[in-house]
Amino acid sequence: MTSTVRLLFFAGSSRTGSYNQRLAELGSKIAEANGIASTFADIGDYPMPLYNGDDEATSGPPENAYKFKELMAAHTGIFIASPEYNSSITPLLKNTLDWVSRVREPGPSGAEVYKTRVFALGSASPGGMGGLRSLTTVRQVLEIGLGALVLPDQFAVPRAKDAFGADGHLHNKESQEIFKALIQKLARAAHVLHG
């Protein structure tokens, strides 16, 4: 793997104690432990107003949309851990993806960033399905709406309340190995695309 591969991990939640933030953080740790440069980001550190076309026409995208676009552009692969809200995507995640798509310059536009990065998806939930239903919507937004390349594999952590140990790792070692394999696949795909 060349040093050009760099993975970004973030969750579609900024809630204190978010299981999906824990999953994204774990992904970043697994990547680093396997020699893959990575960054964990909290999208709560990039607050943006609810997207409104009139606001965009008057003021353009908010400063944090530019900042988050630059963060995404600095990485070749992106893992998103998406909570499930009523069987769908969170408003925070959708709003972030929408605003980034509206950034035109400097550097690559938000639209170009989506089309030139590889994405992988995961979810964690207290329920038995692990939040998988949200990933259908996230995939639709990324692939159809934004033209992104999303790996077909995805990872879910059901019964997340009891899934993580004090060290942040998953109690179920087989599940953690499956997650590790997805991260390695994301890195390989990013290498092929940008190597």
GROMACS .gro file of C-alpha atoms in nm:
model
  195
    1MET     CA    1   0.000   0.000   0.000
    2THR     CA    2   0.146   0.338  -0.091
    3SER     CA    3   0.144   0.644   0.130
    4THR     CA    4  -0.113   0.803  -0.103
    5VAL     CA    5  -0.389   0.602   0.068
    6ARG     CA    6  -0.555   0.795   0.347
    7LEU     CA    7  -0.890   0.706   0.499
    8LEU     CA    8  -1.144   0.934   0.666
    9PHE     CA    9  -1.388   0.794   0.923
   10PHE     CA   10  -1.692   0.982   1.046
   11ALA     CA   11  -2.042   0.915   1.175
   12GLY     CA   12  -2.378   1.066   1.089
   13SER     CA   13  -2.429   1.155   1.454
   14SER     CA   14  -2.271   1.401   1.694
   15ARG     CA   15  -2.459   1.269   1.998
   16THR     CA   16  -2.257   1.214   2.314
   17GLY     CA   17  -2.198   0.841   2.343
   18SER     CA   18  -2.305   0.773   1.983
   19TYR     CA   19  -2.253   0.409   1.889
   20ASN     CA   20  -2.178   0.516   1.534
   21GLN     CA   21  -1.909   0.755   1.646
   22ARG     CA   22  -1.760   0.466   1.843
   23LEU     CA   23  -1.771   0.253   1.528
   24ALA     CA   24  -1.604   0.524   1.319
   25GLU     CA   25  -1.335   0.576   1.586
   26LEU     CA   26  -1.274   0.202   1.600
   27GLY     CA   27  -1.239   0.194   1.222
   28SER     CA   28  -0.975   0.464   1.236
   29LYS     CA   29  -0.784   0.274   1.506
   30ILE     CA   30  -0.799  -0.050   1.307
   31ALA     CA   31  -0.670   0.130   0.997
   32GLU     CA   32  -0.379   0.285   1.186
   33ALA     CA   33  -0.294  -0.048   1.352
   34ASN     CA   34  -0.268  -0.199   1.004
   35GLY     CA   35  -0.043   0.071   0.861
   36ILE     CA   36  -0.317   0.269   0.686
   37ALA     CA   37  -0.311   0.644   0.748
   38SER     CA   38  -0.646   0.759   0.881
   39THR     CA   39  -0.840   1.043   1.038
   40PHE     CA   40  -1.146   1.032   1.262
   41ALA     CA   41  -1.371   1.339   1.234
   42ASP     CA   42  -1.675   1.446   1.433
   43ILE     CA   43  -1.923   1.621   1.201
   44GLY     CA   44  -2.056   1.795   1.509
   45ASP     CA   45  -1.738   2.005   1.486
   46TYR     CA   46  -1.864   2.134   1.149
   47PRO     CA   47  -2.211   2.275   1.225
   48MET     CA   48  -2.407   2.401   0.926
   49PRO     CA   49  -2.754   2.553   0.895
   50LEU     CA   50  -3.029   2.347   0.739
   51TYR     CA   51  -2.979   2.363   0.362
   52ASN     CA   52  -3.188   2.636   0.201
   53GLY     CA   53  -3.150   2.739  -0.162
   54ASP     CA   54  -3.234   3.102  -0.085
   55ASP     CA   55  -2.959   3.116   0.178
   56GLU     CA   56  -2.716   2.960  -0.066
   57ALA     CA   57  -2.808   3.214  -0.335
   58THR     CA   58  -2.755   3.501  -0.090
   59SER     CA   59  -2.448   3.387   0.103
   60GLY     CA   60  -2.314   3.074  -0.063
   61PRO     CA   61  -2.228   2.759   0.130
   62PRO     CA   62  -2.130   2.804   0.496
   63GLU     CA   63  -1.763   2.811   0.592
   64ASN     CA   64  -1.786   2.465   0.750
   65ALA     CA   65  -1.905   2.317   0.420
   66TYR     CA   66  -1.577   2.435   0.265
   67LYS     CA   67  -1.380   2.297   0.560
   68PHE     CA   68  -1.548   1.958   0.549
   69LYS     CA   69  -1.509   1.939   0.172
   70GLU     CA   70  -1.134   2.004   0.215
   71LEU     CA   71  -1.118   1.732   0.480
   72MET     CA   72  -1.286   1.486   0.245
   73ALA     CA   73  -1.060   1.592  -0.042
   74ALA     CA   74  -0.750   1.521   0.170
   75HIS     CA   75  -0.849   1.152   0.190
   76THR     CA   76  -0.875   0.886  -0.080
   77GLY     CA   77  -1.128   0.662   0.095
   78ILE     CA   78  -1.414   0.750   0.330
   79PHE     CA   79  -1.602   0.534   0.579
   80ILE     CA   80  -1.938   0.662   0.703
   81ALA     CA   81  -2.109   0.509   1.007
   82SER     CA   82  -2.476   0.596   0.975
   83PRO     CA   83  -2.730   0.578   1.256
   84GLU     CA   84  -3.081   0.475   1.162
   85TYR     CA   85  -3.356   0.735   1.213
   86ASN     CA   86  -3.698   0.594   1.127
   87SER     CA   87  -3.537   0.343   0.890
   88SER     CA   88  -3.347   0.617   0.709
   89ILE     CA   89  -3.055   0.860   0.709
   90THR     CA   90  -3.004   1.116   0.986
   91PRO     CA   91  -3.086   1.481   0.909
   92LEU     CA   92  -2.734   1.578   1.024
   93LEU     CA   93  -2.565   1.345   0.777
   94LYS     CA   94  -2.795   1.434   0.486
   95ASN     CA   95  -2.749   1.807   0.550
   96THR     CA   96  -2.369   1.768   0.564
   97LEU     CA   97  -2.359   1.570   0.239
   98ASP     CA   98  -2.590   1.821   0.070
   99TRP     CA   99  -2.393   2.129   0.172
  100VAL     CA  100  -2.059   1.975   0.069
  101SER     CA  101  -2.207   1.897  -0.273
  102ARG     CA  102  -2.279   2.269  -0.320
  103VAL     CA  103  -1.916   2.383  -0.271
  104ARG     CA  104  -1.772   2.490  -0.606
  105GLU     CA  105  -1.420   2.612  -0.522
  106PRO     CA  106  -1.135   2.641  -0.427
  107GLY     CA  107  -0.975   2.319  -0.543
  108PRO     CA  108  -1.195   2.031  -0.646
  109SER     CA  109  -1.564   2.103  -0.611
  110GLY     CA  110  -1.774   1.907  -0.364
  111ALA     CA  111  -1.927   1.718  -0.656
  112GLU     CA  112  -1.578   1.622  -0.781
  113VAL     CA  113  -1.477   1.502  -0.435
  114TYR     CA  114  -1.771   1.262  -0.421
  115LYS     CA  115  -1.696   1.128  -0.768
  116THR     CA  116  -1.324   1.071  -0.701
  117ARG     CA  117  -1.331   0.899  -0.361
  118VAL     CA  118  -1.422   0.544  -0.261
  119PHE     CA  119  -1.681   0.507   0.015
  120ALA     CA  120  -1.767   0.227   0.255
  121LEU     CA  121  -2.067   0.216   0.487
  122GLY     CA  122  -2.142   0.082   0.830
  123SER     CA  123  -2.390   0.126   1.110
  124ALA     CA  124  -2.445   0.047   1.476
  125SER     CA  125  -2.776   0.030   1.658
  126PRO     CA  126  -2.927  -0.102   1.981
  127GLY     CA  127  -3.168  -0.302   1.763
  128GLY     CA  128  -3.117  -0.645   1.615
  129MET     CA  129  -3.053  -0.525   1.258
  130GLY     CA  130  -2.769  -0.295   1.354
  131GLY     CA  131  -2.904   0.005   1.164
  132LEU     CA  132  -2.875  -0.161   0.823
  133ARG     CA  133  -3.197  -0.002   0.694
  134SER     CA  134  -3.036   0.343   0.703
  135LEU     CA  135  -2.759   0.231   0.470
  136THR     CA  136  -2.997   0.183   0.178
  137THR     CA  137  -3.074   0.555   0.186
  138VAL     CA  138  -2.711   0.658   0.242
  139ARG     CA  139  -2.606   0.443  -0.053
  140GLN     CA  140  -2.879   0.595  -0.272
  141VAL     CA  141  -2.771   0.949  -0.185
  142LEU     CA  142  -2.404   0.875  -0.250
  143GLU     CA  143  -2.433   0.658  -0.561
  144ILE     CA  144  -2.735   0.797  -0.743
  145GLY     CA  145  -2.748   1.150  -0.607
  146LEU     CA  146  -2.375   1.227  -0.592
  147GLY     CA  147  -2.216   0.979  -0.834
  148ALA     CA  148  -1.989   0.824  -0.572
  149LEU     CA  149  -1.830   0.481  -0.584
  150VAL     CA  150  -1.956   0.285  -0.279
  151LEU     CA  151  -1.825  -0.061  -0.196
  152PRO     CA  152  -2.099  -0.327  -0.202
  153ASP     CA  153  -1.986  -0.468   0.135
  154GLN     CA  154  -2.120  -0.298   0.445
  155PHE     CA  155  -2.086  -0.360   0.817
  156ALA     CA  156  -2.342  -0.351   1.097
  157VAL     CA  157  -2.321  -0.378   1.475
  158PRO     CA  158  -2.651  -0.501   1.623
  159ARG     CA  159  -2.726  -0.465   1.995
  160ALA     CA  160  -2.458  -0.197   2.007
  161LYS     CA  161  -2.527  -0.113   2.371
  162ASP     CA  162  -2.336  -0.428   2.469
  163ALA     CA  163  -2.112  -0.467   2.163
  164PHE     CA  164  -1.818  -0.242   2.255
  165GLY     CA  165  -1.559  -0.309   2.522
  166ALA     CA  166  -1.402  -0.047   2.747
  167ASP     CA  167  -1.109  -0.028   2.503
  168GLY     CA  168  -1.347   0.062   2.217
  169HIS     CA  169  -1.305  -0.272   2.040
  170LEU     CA  170  -1.589  -0.509   1.966
  171HIS     CA  171  -1.644  -0.797   2.207
  172ASN     CA  172  -1.718  -1.021   1.910
  173LYS     CA  173  -1.374  -1.082   1.758
  174GLU     CA  174  -1.518  -1.238   1.442
  175SER     CA  175  -1.720  -0.921   1.379
  176GLN     CA  176  -1.412  -0.709   1.437
  177GLU     CA  177  -1.221  -0.916   1.182
  178ILE     CA  178  -1.502  -0.864   0.929
  179PHE     CA  179  -1.482  -0.489   0.995
  180LYS     CA  180  -1.103  -0.500   0.952
  181ALA     CA  181  -1.147  -0.679   0.618
  182LEU     CA  182  -1.386  -0.405   0.498
  183ILE     CA  183  -1.137  -0.135   0.597
  184GLN     CA  184  -0.859  -0.314   0.412
  185LYS     CA  185  -1.083  -0.349   0.107
  186LEU     CA  186  -1.159   0.024   0.121
  187ALA     CA  187  -0.786   0.099   0.136
  188ARG     CA  188  -0.715  -0.129  -0.161
  189ALA     CA  189  -0.993   0.030  -0.365
  190ALA     CA  190  -0.866   0.377  -0.278
  191HIS     CA  191  -0.516   0.269  -0.383
  192VAL     CA  192  -0.645   0.143  -0.718
  193LEU     CA  193  -0.832   0.467  -0.777
  194HIS     CA  194  -0.552   0.699  -0.665
  195GLY     CA  195  -0.236   0.485  -0.666
   0.00000   0.00000   0.00000
